[in-house]
Tab-separated table of C-alpha atoms and ligand atoms in Angstrom:
chain	number	residue	atom	x	y	z
A	429	UNK	CA	-32.118	141.886	49.387
A	430	UNK	CA	-33.894	139.117	47.692
A	431	UNK	CA	-30.747	136.912	48.168
A	432	UNK	CA	-30.298	137.812	51.613
A	433	UNK	CA	-33.930	136.691	52.554
A	434	UNK	CA	-33.728	133.713	50.584
A	435	UNK	CA	-30.568	132.453	52.186
A	436	UNK	CA	-32.277	133.127	55.637
A	437	UNK	CA	-35.098	131.233	54.566
A	438	UNK	CA	-32.800	128.247	53.495
A	439	UNK	CA	-31.285	128.650	56.930
A	440	UNK	CA	-34.546	128.512	58.792
A	441	UNK	CA	-35.498	125.646	56.688
A	442	UNK	CA	-32.417	123.751	57.662
A	443	UNK	CA	-33.220	124.266	61.626
A	444	UNK	CA	-36.922	123.328	60.953
A	445	UNK	CA	-35.794	119.955	59.511
A	446	UNK	CA	-33.651	119.113	62.466
A	447	UNK	CA	-36.473	120.137	64.836
A	448	UNK	CA	-39.017	118.110	62.615
A	449	UNK	CA	-36.957	114.898	62.049
A	450	UNK	CA	-38.221	112.941	64.809
A	451	UNK	CA	-41.927	114.468	65.140
A	452	UNK	CA	-43.650	116.032	62.324
A	453	UNK	CA	-46.507	118.025	63.218
A	454	UNK	CA	-49.089	117.940	60.542
A	455	UNK	CA	-50.483	121.617	61.328
A	456	UNK	CA	-46.749	123.300	60.554
A	457	UNK	CA	-46.674	120.790	57.488
A	458	UNK	CA	-50.067	122.164	56.233
A	459	UNK	CA	-48.892	125.765	56.600
A	460	UNK	CA	-45.285	125.252	55.003
A	461	UNK	CA	-46.883	123.204	51.950
A	462	UNK	CA	-49.262	126.351	51.188
A	463	UNK	CA	-46.012	128.635	50.729
A	464	UNK	CA	-43.466	125.902	49.501
A	465	UNK	CA	-41.588	127.055	46.334
A	466	UNK	CA	-42.064	124.542	43.406
A	467	UNK	CA	-39.826	124.905	40.434
A	468	UNK	CA	-40.219	122.685	37.008
A	469	UNK	CA	-37.697	123.852	34.643
A	470	UNK	CA	-37.225	122.265	31.288
A	471	UNK	CA	-34.441	121.926	28.773
A	472	UNK	CA	-33.283	120.250	25.675
A	473	UNK	CA	-29.511	119.682	25.743
A	474	UNK	CA	-28.849	116.539	23.542
A	475	UNK	CA	-26.825	113.904	25.037
A	476	UNK	CA	-24.542	111.097	23.277
A	477	UNK	CA	-26.968	108.338	23.848
A	478	UNK	CA	-29.804	109.766	25.826
A	479	UNK	CA	-31.580	113.243	26.378
A	480	UNK	CA	-33.880	111.985	29.377
A	481	UNK	CA	-32.256	110.043	32.299
A	482	UNK	CA	-34.680	108.564	34.934
A	483	UNK	CA	-33.188	106.740	37.868
A	484	UNK	CA	-35.564	104.832	40.394
A	485	UNK	CA	-34.599	103.112	43.658
A	486	UNK	CA	-36.308	100.145	45.262
A	487	UNK	CA	-34.859	98.747	48.567
A	488	UNK	CA	-32.902	96.025	50.266
A	489	UNK	CA	-33.234	93.074	48.178
A	490	UNK	CA	-30.459	90.582	46.743
A	491	UNK	CA	-30.270	90.170	43.388
A	492	UNK	CA	-31.103	86.610	43.168
A	493	UNK	CA	-34.453	87.155	44.873
A	494	UNK	CA	-35.149	90.396	42.760
A	495	UNK	CA	-34.688	88.604	39.506
A	496	UNK	CA	-36.935	85.638	40.612
A	497	UNK	CA	-39.732	87.999	41.113
A	498	UNK	CA	-42.154	87.879	38.242
A	499	UNK	CA	-42.661	91.459	37.939
A	500	UNK	CA	-38.994	92.569	38.067
A	501	UNK	CA	-38.311	89.541	35.459
A	502	UNK	CA	-40.812	90.774	33.065
A	503	UNK	CA	-39.286	94.308	33.222
A	504	UNK	CA	-36.055	92.622	33.020
A	505	UNK	CA	-37.305	91.172	29.577
A	506	UNK	CA	-38.183	94.540	28.396
A	507	UNK	CA	-34.641	96.071	28.548
A	508	UNK	CA	-30.932	95.076	29.268
A	509	UNK	CA	-30.827	93.483	32.574
A	510	UNK	CA	-27.351	94.441	34.350
A	511	UNK	CA	-26.239	91.104	35.823
A	512	UNK	CA	-23.284	92.477	37.528
A	513	UNK	CA	-24.169	95.460	39.496
A	514	UNK	CA	-23.284	96.147	42.979
A	515	UNK	CA	-24.490	98.580	45.749
A	516	UNK	CA	-21.654	100.395	47.535
A	517	UNK	CA	-22.141	99.703	51.171
A	518	UNK	CA	-25.107	99.091	53.976
A	519	UNK	CA	-27.269	100.613	55.304
A	520	UNK	CA	-29.417	102.752	52.798
A	521	UNK	CA	-28.566	106.299	53.273
A	522	UNK	CA	-25.040	106.340	52.139
A	523	UNK	CA	-25.904	104.578	49.086
A	524	UNK	CA	-28.586	107.228	48.257
A	525	UNK	CA	-25.838	109.857	48.930
A	526	UNK	CA	-23.169	108.078	46.790
A	527	UNK	CA	-25.628	107.762	43.912
A	528	UNK	CA	-25.441	111.737	43.652
A	529	UNK	CA	-22.233	112.709	45.101
A	530	UNK	CA	-19.847	110.032	44.066
A	531	UNK	CA	-18.642	109.328	47.657
A	532	UNK	CA	-20.394	108.210	50.957
A	533	UNK	CA	-18.616	111.022	52.594
A	534	UNK	CA	-18.048	108.916	55.785
A	535	UNK	CA	-21.863	108.377	56.503
A	536	UNK	CA	-22.346	104.683	57.894
A	537	UNK	CA	-25.892	104.937	59.085
A	538	UNK	CA	-29.279	106.112	58.552
A	539	UNK	CA	-29.341	108.913	61.089
A	540	UNK	CA	-29.932	112.791	60.270
A	541	UNK	CA	-26.874	113.935	58.175
A	542	UNK	CA	-25.837	117.137	56.734
A	543	UNK	CA	-22.831	117.342	54.248
A	544	UNK	CA	-21.204	120.565	54.235
A	545	UNK	CA	-22.036	123.431	51.515
A	546	UNK	CA	-18.731	122.964	49.708
A	547	UNK	CA	-19.423	119.357	48.549
A	548	UNK	CA	-20.669	119.051	45.113
A	549	UNK	CA	-22.972	116.539	43.488
A	550	UNK	CA	-24.137	115.853	40.117
A	551	UNK	CA	-26.836	118.726	40.360
A	552	UNK	CA	-23.651	121.139	40.430
A	553	UNK	CA	-22.595	119.449	36.900
A	554	UNK	CA	-25.907	119.700	35.552
A	555	UNK	CA	-26.677	122.998	36.506
A	556	UNK	CA	-23.294	124.108	34.593
A	557	UNK	CA	-24.331	122.560	31.624
A	558	UNK	CA	-28.056	123.864	31.722
A	559	UNK	CA	-29.487	120.455	32.013
A	560	UNK	CA	-32.927	120.642	33.779
A	561	UNK	CA	-33.149	118.162	36.822
A	562	UNK	CA	-35.768	117.301	39.526
A	563	UNK	CA	-36.396	114.362	41.921
A	564	UNK	CA	-39.568	112.827	42.920
A	565	UNK	CA	-40.260	111.416	46.206
A	566	UNK	CA	-43.469	109.760	46.769
A	567	UNK	CA	-45.686	111.309	49.579
A	568	UNK	CA	-43.058	114.182	50.652
A	569	UNK	CA	-45.609	116.239	52.088
A	570	UNK	CA	-44.452	119.409	50.220
A	571	UNK	CA	-41.664	120.435	47.968
A	572	UNK	CA	-38.392	121.081	49.552
A	573	UNK	CA	-39.594	119.022	52.781
A	574	UNK	CA	-36.584	118.038	54.914
A	575	UNK	CA	-37.767	115.862	57.498
A	576	UNK	CA	-39.667	112.583	57.745
A	577	UNK	CA	-43.290	111.734	56.940
A	578	UNK	CA	-45.494	109.309	58.473
A	579	UNK	CA	-48.968	108.091	57.139
A	580	UNK	CA	-51.090	110.418	58.944
A	581	UNK	CA	-53.976	107.658	59.546
A	582	UNK	CA	-51.904	104.490	60.387
A	583	UNK	CA	-48.489	106.097	61.731
A	584	UNK	CA	-46.435	103.948	59.450
A	585	UNK	CA	-43.358	105.467	57.711
A	586	UNK	CA	-44.288	106.921	54.538
A	587	UNK	CA	-41.583	109.133	53.071
A	588	UNK	CA	-38.191	109.105	54.688
A	589	UNK	CA	-35.252	111.674	54.268
A	590	UNK	CA	-32.578	108.886	54.319
A	591	UNK	CA	-34.060	107.574	50.777
A	592	UNK	CA	-33.958	111.165	49.411
A	593	UNK	CA	-30.535	111.269	47.540
A	594	UNK	CA	-29.665	115.098	47.723
A	595	UNK	CA	-31.553	116.353	50.802
A	596	UNK	CA	-28.522	115.902	53.299
A	597	UNK	CA	-26.405	117.895	50.881
A	598	UNK	CA	-26.287	121.678	52.130
A	599	UNK	CA	-25.232	122.578	48.813
A	600	UNK	CA	-28.780	121.501	47.714
A	601	UNK	CA	-30.852	122.544	51.010
A	602	UNK	CA	-29.192	126.145	51.227
A	603	UNK	CA	-30.237	127.059	47.599
A	604	UNK	CA	-33.767	127.671	47.552
A	605	UNK	CA	-33.897	127.061	43.750
A	606	UNK	CA	-32.678	123.699	44.318
A	607	UNK	CA	-34.714	122.754	47.142
A	608	UNK	CA	-37.694	123.820	44.924
A	609	UNK	CA	-36.982	120.603	42.704
A	610	UNK	CA	-37.330	117.974	45.572
A	611	UNK	CA	-40.749	117.501	44.663
A	612	UNK	CA	-43.508	114.411	45.032
A	613	UNK	CA	-45.506	112.136	42.865
A	614	UNK	CA	-48.280	114.553	42.704
A	615	UNK	CA	-45.872	117.209	41.241
A	616	UNK	CA	-44.524	114.448	38.899
A	617	UNK	CA	-48.211	113.553	37.551
A	618	UNK	CA	-48.328	117.467	37.014
A	619	UNK	CA	-44.940	117.891	35.366
A	620	UNK	CA	-45.706	114.874	33.170
A	621	UNK	CA	-49.043	116.112	32.027
A	622	UNK	CA	-47.921	119.651	31.522
A	623	UNK	CA	-44.735	118.311	29.359
A	624	UNK	CA	-42.318	119.798	32.104
A	625	UNK	CA	-40.550	116.708	33.099
A	626	UNK	CA	-36.640	117.766	33.500
A	627	UNK	CA	-33.884	115.780	31.523
A	628	UNK	CA	-32.443	114.103	34.861
A	629	UNK	CA	-34.729	112.552	37.338
A	630	UNK	CA	-34.462	110.493	40.576
A	631	UNK	CA	-37.512	108.714	41.632
A	632	UNK	CA	-38.175	107.333	45.245
A	633	UNK	CA	-41.376	105.553	46.056
A	634	UNK	CA	-42.604	105.298	49.432
A	635	UNK	CA	-41.809	102.869	52.280
A	636	UNK	CA	-44.610	100.394	51.053
A	637	UNK	CA	-44.187	100.713	47.173
A	638	UNK	CA	-40.204	100.833	47.635
A	639	UNK	CA	-40.388	97.284	49.432
A	640	UNK	CA	-38.885	98.682	52.705
A	641	UNK	CA	-41.454	97.827	54.971
A	642	UNK	CA	-43.279	95.154	52.640
A	643	UNK	CA	-41.792	92.819	50.220
A	644	UNK	CA	-40.083	92.118	46.848
A	645	UNK	CA	-43.762	91.159	45.510
A	646	UNK	CA	-44.990	94.708	46.563
A	647	UNK	CA	-42.060	96.705	45.154
A	648	UNK	CA	-42.025	94.540	42.018
A	649	UNK	CA	-45.608	94.882	41.133
A	650	UNK	CA	-45.423	98.759	42.133
A	651	UNK	CA	-42.508	98.847	39.590
A	652	UNK	CA	-44.155	97.089	36.732
A	653	UNK	CA	-47.629	99.066	37.351
A	654	UNK	CA	-45.793	102.518	37.389
A	655	UNK	CA	-43.512	101.843	34.581
A	656	UNK	CA	-45.804	99.982	32.100
A	657	UNK	CA	-47.993	102.901	31.355
A	658	UNK	CA	-45.076	105.388	31.148
A	659	UNK	CA	-43.176	103.182	28.657
A	660	UNK	CA	-46.300	103.637	26.352
A	661	UNK	CA	-46.632	107.254	27.136
A	662	UNK	CA	-45.238	109.691	24.415
A	663	UNK	CA	-44.871	112.490	27.099
A	664	UNK	CA	-42.506	110.401	29.375
A	665	UNK	CA	-40.677	107.888	26.947
A	666	UNK	CA	-39.815	110.561	24.694
A	667	UNK	CA	-37.187	109.964	22.134
A	668	UNK	CA	-33.941	108.790	23.655
A	669	UNK	CA	-35.110	108.289	27.083
A	670	UNK	CA	-33.022	106.077	29.633
A	671	UNK	CA	-34.557	104.533	32.642
A	672	UNK	CA	-32.313	102.681	35.208
A	673	UNK	CA	-34.446	100.714	37.739
A	674	UNK	CA	-32.278	99.409	40.648
A	675	UNK	CA	-32.316	99.039	44.359
A	676	UNK	CA	-30.164	101.049	47.266
A	677	UNK	CA	-28.521	97.673	48.420
A	678	UNK	CA	-29.006	94.109	49.005
A	679	UNK	CA	-29.722	92.335	52.106
A	680	UNK	CA	-27.296	92.786	54.911
A	681	UNK	CA	-26.151	89.306	54.691
A	682	UNK	CA	-25.584	88.834	50.873
A	683	UNK	CA	-22.768	90.306	48.566
A	684	UNK	CA	-24.623	93.180	48.039
A	685	UNK	CA	-25.245	92.557	44.336
A	686	UNK	CA	-28.599	93.968	43.058
A	687	UNK	CA	-30.826	93.888	40.390
A	688	UNK	CA	-30.778	96.598	37.615
A	689	UNK	CA	-32.369	97.027	34.480
A	690	UNK	CA	-31.955	99.866	31.710
A	691	UNK	CA	-35.229	100.501	29.937
A	692	UNK	CA	-36.971	103.179	27.619
A	693	UNK	CA	-36.562	104.458	24.298
A	694	UNK	CA	-32.585	104.786	24.398
A	695	UNK	CA	-32.237	100.986	24.582
A	696	UNK	CA	-31.555	100.014	21.024
A	697	UNK	CA	-34.344	97.364	19.995
A	698	UNK	CA	-31.890	94.715	19.097
A	699	UNK	CA	-30.730	94.625	22.860
A	700	UNK	CA	-34.281	94.376	24.304
A	701	UNK	CA	-34.310	90.998	26.460
A	702	UNK	CA	-30.459	90.847	26.723
A	703	UNK	CA	-27.947	90.994	29.900
A	704	UNK	CA	-24.879	93.029	30.165
A	705	UNK	CA	-22.245	91.716	32.881
A	706	UNK	CA	-20.111	94.483	32.960
A	707	UNK	CA	-19.408	95.385	36.389
A	708	UNK	CA	-21.517	98.443	37.559
A	709	UNK	CA	-22.371	100.266	40.661
A	710	UNK	CA	-24.168	103.350	41.757
A	711	UNK	CA	-21.125	105.413	40.759
A	712	UNK	CA	-21.794	104.370	37.198
A	713	UNK	CA	-25.134	106.217	37.616
A	714	UNK	CA	-23.091	109.359	37.911
A	715	UNK	CA	-20.527	108.418	35.226
A	716	UNK	CA	-23.239	107.687	32.406
A	717	UNK	CA	-24.776	111.211	32.814
A	718	UNK	CA	-21.041	112.606	32.711
A	719	UNK	CA	-20.162	111.116	29.631
A	720	UNK	CA	-23.592	111.325	27.922
A	721	UNK	CA	-23.663	115.086	28.338
A	722	UNK	CA	-19.803	115.899	28.485
A	723	UNK	CA	-20.288	117.140	32.296
A	724	UNK	CA	-16.752	116.683	33.549
A	725	UNK	CA	-16.542	114.934	36.770
A	726	UNK	CA	-16.975	115.426	40.529
A	727	UNK	CA	-13.396	114.082	41.099
A	728	UNK	CA	-14.700	111.358	43.329
A	729	UNK	CA	-15.499	107.729	42.713
A	730	UNK	CA	-17.427	108.773	39.490
A	731	UNK	CA	-14.204	108.948	37.861
A	732	UNK	CA	-13.267	105.250	37.857
A	733	UNK	CA	-16.750	103.814	37.203
A	734	UNK	CA	-17.877	102.417	34.304
A	735	UNK	CA	-20.804	104.019	32.555
A	736	UNK	CA	-23.856	102.027	31.052
A	737	UNK	CA	-23.038	103.281	27.695
B	1453	NAG	C1	-46.898	117.269	47.178
B	1453	NAG	O1	-46.306	118.607	47.261
B	1453	NAG	C2	-47.093	119.478	47.025
B	1453	NAG	C3	-46.609	120.922	46.531
B	1453	NAG	O2	-45.572	121.141	47.924
B	1453	NAG	C4	-48.235	119.473	47.941
B	1453	NAG	O3	-49.293	120.698	47.568
B	1453	NAG	C5	-48.956	118.131	48.014
B	1453	NAG	O4	-49.915	118.298	48.980
B	1453	NAG	C6	-48.139	116.890	48.291
B	1453	NAG	N1	-48.778	115.848	48.028
B	1453	NAG	C7	-48.632	114.849	48.950
B	1453	NAG	C8	-49.397	113.518	48.604
B	1453	NAG	O5	-48.072	114.855	49.855
B	1454	NAG	C1	-47.674	104.638	49.967
B	1454	NAG	O1	-48.234	105.026	48.788
B	1454	NAG	C2	-49.155	103.964	48.351
B	1454	NAG	C3	-49.881	104.770	47.241
B	1454	NAG	O2	-48.888	104.716	46.072
B	1454	NAG	C4	-50.328	104.038	49.453
B	1454	NAG	O3	-51.421	102.990	49.254
B	1454	NAG	C5	-49.654	103.556	50.791
B	1454	NAG	O4	-50.400	103.674	51.820
B	1454	NAG	C6	-48.490	104.442	51.197
B	1454	NAG	N1	-47.717	104.024	52.369
B	1454	NAG	C7	-47.823	104.659	53.549
B	1454	NAG	C8	-46.928	104.156	54.669
B	1454	NAG	O5	-48.298	105.699	53.791
B	1455	NAG	C1	-22.383	96.805	28.464
B	1455	NAG	O1	-21.213	95.871	27.926
B	1455	NAG	C2	-20.176	96.575	27.787
B	1455	NAG	C3	-18.882	95.797	27.458
B	1455	NAG	O2	-19.138	94.644	26.498
B	1455	NAG	C4	-20.319	97.737	26.705
B	1455	NAG	O3	-19.254	98.327	26.561
B	1455	NAG	C5	-21.632	98.572	26.944
B	1455	NAG	O4	-21.871	99.357	25.776
B	1455	NAG	C6	-22.798	97.577	27.173
B	1455	NAG	N1	-23.882	98.517	27.549
B	1455	NAG	C7	-25.075	98.674	26.895
B	1455	NAG	C8	-26.087	99.506	27.484
B	1455	NAG	O5	-25.486	97.787	26.125
């Protein structure tokens, strides 16, 4: 019985997401927020190189411009700067999709997409291995929200579905326990304070802080201000923590080379402030988790990708 009703809920959630895609009513959102299921499971599966993995995506900036930003140059000096990292394609959405599924699955735009429930993502591998995971999307109005959300005062785009890597996969949205791990920054703060952060995380700041609707100065400052206290927070930067701060894509006219830096306690102190010119891309994000935790593979572009370690 419980299983059936959960499936119906998941289905209704999908329908609601499509209806709400263009116009989101705040009354409906408030009602749904009151009942949304939030889960914060934890686990301690030891990895080869790291035990906690945090991926953060900023928006739309070429490598040369990002590395020249003072805040991002500072962060590069605090870790290993990856000087030969390329996004997969344009525009945003297929890059996010690829970063968890190992393929763009034919998506070439930012429109509402659903990827069939038989398509696996890295969270299938993590679930099989018993590794806790969660995604934190700034200003998603409630856990498991599947539409877009505007600032209710200014009307500006705030949280957008296209920047949520897992939400287009039916294998995630049709499973209430998975949807319950698509959380926001309110929940990030709570999970951090309660020692409930998962081992695998993906973080997307909102449309202001990720630079999409602002500038590299704003996304750079946000990154430095967000990460600096976390790097010295023993609840966040626990032993063997690896953070990858990167961008979804470069500018449309560039080579799609993007800034990426490895930070956290998993970076050996002798390598702090160094560069690494191995060719990496978003499939490397998956491959790195696979090798670290012995997860096997998705059989997609993750197979041929290079891992960071
Ligand atoms: C974040 O999600 C929680 C849980 O669904 C919700 O109560 C809260 O209002 C959300 N925060 C923001 C800033 O939207
Ligand atoms: C994005 O979040 C910041 C707080 O982190 C807030 O100041 C800003 O107004 C938000 N952007 C929008 C469009 O609501
Ligand atoms: C980046 O460089 C390659 C090739 O020299 C090494 O194999 C990697 O271990 C290295 N990665 C890191 C994180 O130092």
